[in-house]
Amino acid sequence: MITGSFDYHQPGTLQEAVALLAKLGDGARVLAGGHSLIPTMKLRLAMPEHLIDLQAVRELKKIQVTGAEVCIGAMTTQAELIASDELHRAAPIVRETSLQIADPQVRYLGTIGGNVANGDPGNDMPALMQCLDATFVLSGPDGERSVQAREFYEAAYFTARDDLEILTEIRFAATSGGYAYEKQKRKIGDYATAAAAVLLGKGADGSCEQASIALTNLADTPLYCEAASAQLVENGLTEPSVDAAVASAMSQIDPVDDNRGPAEFKRHVAAIILRRAIQQAWARA
Amino acid sequence: MSATAESVQDRKAALKGLGTSRKRVEDARFTQGKGNYVDDIKLPDMLFGDFVRSQYAHARVKSIDTTAAMELPGVVAVLTAKELEPLNLHWMPTLAGDKQMVLADGKVLFQGQEVAFVIAEDRYIAADAVDLVKVEYEELPVLVDPFKAELPDAPVLREDIADQKEGAHGARRHPNHIFTWEQGDKGATEAIINEAEVVAEEMVYYHRTHPCPMETCGSVASMDKVNGKLTLWGTFQAPHVVRTVASLLSGIAEHNIRVVSPDIGGGFGNKVGVYPGYVCSIVASIVTGKPVKWVEDRMENLSATAFARDYWMKGKIAATSEGKILGLWCHTTADHGAFDACADPTKYPAGFMNICTGSYDIPTAYLAVDGIYTNKAPGGVAYRCSFRVTEAAYFIERMIEVLAIKLNMDAAELRAKNFIRKDQFPYQSALGWEYDSGDYHTAWDKALEAVGYKKLREEQAQQVEDFKAGKTRKLMGIGLCHFTEIVGAGPVKNCDILGMGMFDSCEIRIHPTGSALARLGTISQGQGHATTFAQILATEIGISADEITIEEGDTDTAPYGLGTYGSRSTPVAGAATAMAGRKIRAKAQMIAAYLLEVHDNDIEWEVDRFVVKGAPERFKTMKEIAYASYNQAIPGVEPGLEAVSYYDPPNMTYPFGAYVCVMDIDVDTGVSDIRQFYALDDCGTRINPMIIEGQVHGGLTEALAIALGQEIAYDELGNIKTGTLMDFFIPTSWETPNYQTDFTETPSPHHPIGAKGVGESPNVGGVPAFSNAINDAFRAFGLTHTHMPHDHWRVWKTANDLGLHG
Ligand SMILES: Cc1cc2nc3c(=O)[nH]c(=O)nc-3n(C[C@H](O)[C@H](O)[C@H](O)COP(=O)(O)OP(=O)(O)OC[C@H]3O[C@@H](n4cnc5c(N)ncnc54)[C@H](O)[C@@H]3O)c2cc1C
């Protein structure tokens, strides 16, 4: 459990960091909280020659709520997300999700940027970001560009981010209505057996005005369930409508057998967890 | 008069002796990070060793190329079996009378097996060099299922002993068969089972798991070539045995070896055995002339050094239709992995599995255990239990439940009907043990009363109705367990390890100013010996526990003892401590009588002093006596105040307990939630109630882990699937419920202070309680038994198989 050897760099600004990454190229990896990357390095599954630590890049650490717009710097830790009352008022689902990630020790170091950039289907933030319809801001040698979270994930550990780009910010609109992040896991510190992020808006007449559903760890990427979401908006929260939405979401999943259990079990649990998340979000709407 | 009475009480309290919840003296250093563990030992010029390990479960080693590794700057040497062979150290004996490869000798037999040992100037270079050693393997068919070990097409694992028909424990019927151990009366038991009105049958699997102490195993060996002395620091639960074994193996005279167990970060049986890392660090130090450290990482710990359990226990239990048990039959298939490295007393190849009649008066019983080789890591250690007691307790406590189902009877009532009665002690069990003392009915009634058992059953019945009516998706399980342990090995006449009798020892020195130093043959790994042994002594010799230093673990200073495991420290070394204390007091009595100018018989002991009978104002305190013993010429009495006791226990002790676990189970997700856990422990005389409670909390949490998810699992190719703490379940405070502890106190009649030991009880009794709760939840739907670990998906599967998902 000892990493291969590497050179360590600590740039002070984003510009320096982007330049370093461009210079060092393929052999370099960005280091955020290290709580996904370093375990992989200890197993020698990853052996980068250079680590570019973003810890000293102050501009990447921020939570800004401007009107209905939320902007979070990539180096903001999960603990900071939990602690921010401003963020909680703007999008309470973020705290609810963050509290279900790992344990307090991990959350003091693990960052939102690392969590969404990592590309591990087990991470909880990617589905949350798809649920929130967040925008990821990437900065590379050719400048800045934006990618929607719903377009970002290609396969396990493959994302739309270019190797030479750094994810700098995450932006999304403040939420209203009901929310829920439901996660089944074996223990504290475990990735999801199945998890679901749900946002629902309730109209004055009890109709479903808005719905957004995304799932964690049930395929090799997070899953935004567009059809299921549309189904709820169209037909409301009646029992048959929820059944149809769940069935639609379940048609998208493709879980794998692992120590959490066989795919058959995960399919069953995923439907239960999603149903509970929908019920909870609706109760809060 | 009342003033004196009060002062007796005050003086007694000041001793902080037996029965005091004295704070643990160890914790000041542990909570400040000032402990001194093996990995804290740093010596000048120290080198580091690291293993090249097999990725295959079964393969021939065609070649090992160390050239590239040797070329890496900072690498000092690479050892393979070839280098160890001239020293005859490429294999080593195991504690179970088998032998084990230190480094792969021609083949590998489990994933993670030690193949080569790289020695480098720092541990980072060593780790890099490990990657540079090129091993060429030829894969062989893998045997993971012990039930397939004797099939005609089964691969032969141990070619080294393939032709040996006789093993350390009798006849071997197949190259993959290690031993068959039989106890009790086969014929009589089978006759009873054939004729009984009711027979319940079940296969009870206690899955493979691992003790996983917080500190992994490691050692630092330092061979001083000038004076020929070897010093070995290591994670040893039995340092004195390690010294003797090291001497026998290396040929270094025993007086030239010093073994030190520094602070140990948990053992739980993981640190009883002898591992290749220890041997390699010694050889490396002899070869290089420099100290060599080896410390395994977590994955190595989980995959190579020791496993626990892995018993397939097929049971039959016979009873009358009224529920009086008549006979118990058990055949166990024991998966030992690639080498038989169990740490059991020599005469007990399946440990004390023959305590499997449990708390019940079962007149006739039979037990057979077959040990089998498979392509898995060796071990079979007693994970917080006394040599397979936990397997035995799980077996009988499951069989009782299965029988209750068959009889359509309440499982609490069935137990009470069959308990050994108080007046039957000392009780001779059908499988050969003499239970020392117990009062099971009292404990059981107290437990049932405390949890409101009847009400719980009513609630459960209602919940089943509600579930059937579609009003809830949750079920409630009530897990009962009444366990009896057998601990404190043990009488030298039948207990030894590698020929070394399982006595233990204590040596006491009283200093002139009346404080004391006591050294024992045991070694604490978190049990709090420095706290509790001082308390035993305080009560015996009238010196405050705060003024008694307890030392263990350094073979150059401590008296010889067999170490700490199997809950033996209190029953054996604790007894030695009391006995040595009594020797001190006997001498002190002579000195006091001389000082008081009366006859020995005219004075009596009172808390911390000898008092002239009938003249309470005339006395000598232990402190005064201690001073006089050194500084005053007393005719016929040697100066000084010291004593040694080597204690050979006349019998084992038999702690017991009554546990109840109430669980709520989400049928749709398989998630279980522990609503209540009540644990009544009877460990005889209670030395330190606070420490008992701490031990019970810790042991229950391990039991919870084992029952609900903790396992060492392999795939069909022998790849370990649970080699990290992501998958190997260690509960956090979040998963740990509140425990409600309670006690009764039935002293051991043969132990000097009546203490029985408690450290392992909660693991032994906890596992059946948790597991029974899960099983019980589904009883109303036709379940008789489902295997552990009861993790989410297996609980879900149980519900699914019963058709509960619609
Ligand atoms: C015991 C344990 C339990 C855990 N449980 C959970 C859990 O339940 N749910 C969960 O979601 N996570 C869990 N995690 C992971 C944890 O949340 C990580 O912290 C997170 O996945 C990664 O964030 P990080 O800041 O640590 O990133 P790092 O580990 O530093 O980086 C991860 C990857 O992202 C890249 N990266 C990081 N930042 C950037 C950036 N700004 N731009 C481009 N690339 C970047 C790195 O190069 C690396 O490839 C767990 C971790 C541990 C150790």
PDB file of C-alpha atoms and ligand atoms in Angstrom, chain A residues 29-39 54 60 74-75 78 100-103 106 109-111 113-115 117-118 122-125 161 165-168 183 189-192, chain B residues 726, ligand 1:
ATOM      1  CA  ARG A  29      -2.713  14.274 -12.524  1.00  0.00           C
ATOM      2  CA  VAL A  30      -4.473  16.969 -10.612  1.00  0.00           C
ATOM      3  CA  LEU A  31      -4.732  16.316  -6.886  1.00  0.00           C
ATOM      4  CA  ALA A  32      -7.712  17.715  -5.005  1.00  0.00           C
ATOM      5  CA  GLY A  33      -8.688  16.079  -1.689  1.00  0.00           C
ATOM      6  CA  GLY A  34      -6.887  12.918  -2.662  1.00  0.00           C
ATOM      7  CA  HIS A  35      -9.540  10.629  -1.264  1.00  0.00           C
ATOM      8  CA  SER A  36     -10.175   8.885  -4.541  1.00  0.00           C
ATOM      9  CA  LEU A  37      -6.830   9.389  -6.210  1.00  0.00           C
ATOM     10  CA  ILE A  38      -4.468   8.426  -3.395  1.00  0.00           C
ATOM     11  CA  PRO A  39      -6.136   5.087  -2.580  1.00  0.00           C
ATOM     12  CA  LEU A  54      -4.725  22.365  -6.183  1.00  0.00           C
ATOM     13  CA  LEU A  60     -11.107  27.389  -6.535  1.00  0.00           C
ATOM     14  CA  ALA A  74     -14.063  22.913  -7.471  1.00  0.00           C
ATOM     15  CA  MET A  75     -11.858  22.792  -4.353  1.00  0.00           C
ATOM     16  CA  GLN A  78     -17.847  18.277   1.182  1.00  0.00           C
ATOM     17  CA  GLN A 100     -24.375  10.573   2.957  1.00  0.00           C
ATOM     18  CA  ILE A 101     -20.901  10.599   1.452  1.00  0.00           C
ATOM     19  CA  ALA A 102     -18.232   8.627   3.301  1.00  0.00           C
ATOM     20  CA  ASP A 103     -17.533   9.806   6.849  1.00  0.00           C
ATOM     21  CA  VAL A 106     -13.170  11.959   4.283  1.00  0.00           C
ATOM     22  CA  LEU A 109     -10.721  16.654   2.511  1.00  0.00           C
ATOM     23  CA  GLY A 110     -12.859  15.351  -0.342  1.00  0.00           C
ATOM     24  CA  THR A 111     -13.887  18.090  -2.757  1.00  0.00           C
ATOM     25  CA  GLY A 113     -14.590  19.047  -7.978  1.00  0.00           C
ATOM     26  CA  GLY A 114     -12.742  15.811  -7.325  1.00  0.00           C
ATOM     27  CA  ASN A 115     -15.994  13.985  -6.762  1.00  0.00           C
ATOM     28  CA  ALA A 117     -14.353  14.946 -12.117  1.00  0.00           C
ATOM     29  CA  ASN A 118     -13.347  11.502 -10.898  1.00  0.00           C
ATOM     30  CA  GLY A 122     -19.948   5.150  -7.209  1.00  0.00           C
ATOM     31  CA  ASN A 123     -19.562   8.852  -6.486  1.00  0.00           C
ATOM     32  CA  ASP A 124     -22.721  10.532  -5.272  1.00  0.00           C
ATOM     33  CA  MET A 125     -22.212  14.053  -6.576  1.00  0.00           C
ATOM     34  CA  ARG A 161     -13.032  16.604 -19.581  1.00  0.00           C
ATOM     35  CA  GLU A 165      -8.318  20.622 -18.448  1.00  0.00           C
ATOM     36  CA  ILE A 166      -9.043  21.512 -14.872  1.00  0.00           C
ATOM     37  CA  LEU A 167     -12.583  21.630 -13.598  1.00  0.00           C
ATOM     38  CA  THR A 168     -12.913  24.999 -11.911  1.00  0.00           C
ATOM     39  CA  LYS A 183     -29.027   6.048  -0.582  1.00  0.00           C
ATOM     40  CA  GLY A 189     -17.947   4.967   4.252  1.00  0.00           C
ATOM     41  CA  ASP A 190     -19.503   2.767   1.615  1.00  0.00           C
ATOM     42  CA  TYR A 191     -20.535   3.645  -1.898  1.00  0.00           C
ATOM     43  CA  ALA A 192     -24.167   3.206  -2.844  1.00  0.00           C
TER      44      ALA A 192
ATOM     45  CA  MET B 726     -14.304  -1.084   1.869  1.00  0.00           C
TER      46      MET B 726
HETATM   47  C1  LIG C   1     -13.456   5.610   2.824  1.00  0.00           C
HETATM   48  C2  LIG C   1     -13.983   6.430   1.699  1.00  0.00           C
HETATM   49  C3  LIG C   1     -15.352   6.431   1.461  1.00  0.00           C
HETATM   50  C4  LIG C   1     -15.863   7.177   0.458  1.00  0.00           C
HETATM   51  N1  LIG C   1     -17.207   7.148   0.260  1.00  0.00           N
HETATM   52  C5  LIG C   1     -17.746   7.927  -0.706  1.00  0.00           C
HETATM   53  C6  LIG C   1     -19.142   7.961  -0.937  1.00  0.00           C
HETATM   54  O1  LIG C   1     -19.906   7.322  -0.220  1.00  0.00           O
HETATM   55  N2  LIG C   1     -19.617   8.730  -1.942  1.00  0.00           N
HETATM   56  C7  LIG C   1     -18.802   9.473  -2.725  1.00  0.00           C
HETATM   57  O2  LIG C   1     -19.289  10.159  -3.606  1.00  0.00           O
HETATM   58  N3  LIG C   1     -17.463   9.449  -2.530  1.00  0.00           N
HETATM   59  C8  LIG C   1     -16.927   8.715  -1.550  1.00  0.00           C
HETATM   60  N4  LIG C   1     -15.580   8.715  -1.363  1.00  0.00           N
HETATM   61  C9  LIG C   1     -14.751   9.510  -2.267  1.00  0.00           C
HETATM   62  C10 LIG C   1     -14.573  10.909  -1.756  1.00  0.00           C
HETATM   63  O3  LIG C   1     -15.786  11.610  -1.758  1.00  0.00           O
HETATM   64  C11 LIG C   1     -13.535  11.617  -2.614  1.00  0.00           C
HETATM   65  O4  LIG C   1     -13.065  12.629  -1.837  1.00  0.00           O
HETATM   66  C12 LIG C   1     -14.015  12.136  -3.942  1.00  0.00           C
HETATM   67  O5  LIG C   1     -14.506  11.092  -4.740  1.00  0.00           O
HETATM   68  C13 LIG C   1     -12.890  12.764  -4.731  1.00  0.00           C
HETATM   69  O6  LIG C   1     -12.633  14.009  -4.294  1.00  0.00           O
HETATM   70  P1  LIG C   1     -11.162  14.432  -3.938  1.00  0.00           P
HETATM   71  O7  LIG C   1     -11.213  15.892  -3.716  1.00  0.00           O
HETATM   72  O8  LIG C   1     -10.684  13.624  -2.823  1.00  0.00           O
HETATM   73  O9  LIG C   1     -10.413  14.136  -5.324  1.00  0.00           O
HETATM   74  P2  LIG C   1      -9.044  13.434  -5.635  1.00  0.00           P
HETATM   75  O10 LIG C   1      -8.982  12.082  -5.067  1.00  0.00           O
HETATM   76  O11 LIG C   1      -7.919  14.327  -5.329  1.00  0.00           O
HETATM   77  O12 LIG C   1      -9.186  13.334  -7.198  1.00  0.00           O
HETATM   78  C14 LIG C   1     -10.052  12.418  -7.835  1.00  0.00           C
HETATM   79  C15 LIG C   1      -9.858  12.464  -9.337  1.00  0.00           C
HETATM   80  O13 LIG C   1     -10.348  13.655  -9.867  1.00  0.00           O
HETATM   81  C16 LIG C   1      -9.320  14.419 -10.482  1.00  0.00           C
HETATM   82  N5  LIG C   1      -9.560  15.794 -10.090  1.00  0.00           N
HETATM   83  C17 LIG C   1      -9.704  16.276  -8.852  1.00  0.00           C
HETATM   84  N6  LIG C   1      -9.983  17.566  -8.856  1.00  0.00           N
HETATM   85  C18 LIG C   1     -10.001  17.928 -10.160  1.00  0.00           C
HETATM   86  C19 LIG C   1     -10.251  19.135 -10.810  1.00  0.00           C
HETATM   87  N7  LIG C   1     -10.553  20.263 -10.169  1.00  0.00           N
HETATM   88  N8  LIG C   1     -10.190  19.154 -12.154  1.00  0.00           N
HETATM   89  C20 LIG C   1      -9.895  18.038 -12.835  1.00  0.00           C
HETATM   90  N9  LIG C   1      -9.673  16.855 -12.261  1.00  0.00           N
HETATM   91  C21 LIG C   1      -9.719  16.807 -10.933  1.00  0.00           C
HETATM   92  C22 LIG C   1      -8.035  13.854  -9.953  1.00  0.00           C
HETATM   93  O14 LIG C   1      -6.993  14.014 -10.850  1.00  0.00           O
HETATM   94  C23 LIG C   1      -8.405  12.403  -9.768  1.00  0.00           C
HETATM   95  O15 LIG C   1      -8.349  11.736 -10.959  1.00  0.00           O
HETATM   96  C24 LIG C   1     -15.024   7.961  -0.361  1.00  0.00           C
HETATM   97  C25 LIG C   1     -13.667   7.965  -0.123  1.00  0.00           C
HETATM   98  C26 LIG C   1     -13.137   7.216   0.889  1.00  0.00           C
HETATM   99  C27 LIG C   1     -11.667   7.247   1.105  1.00  0.00           C
END
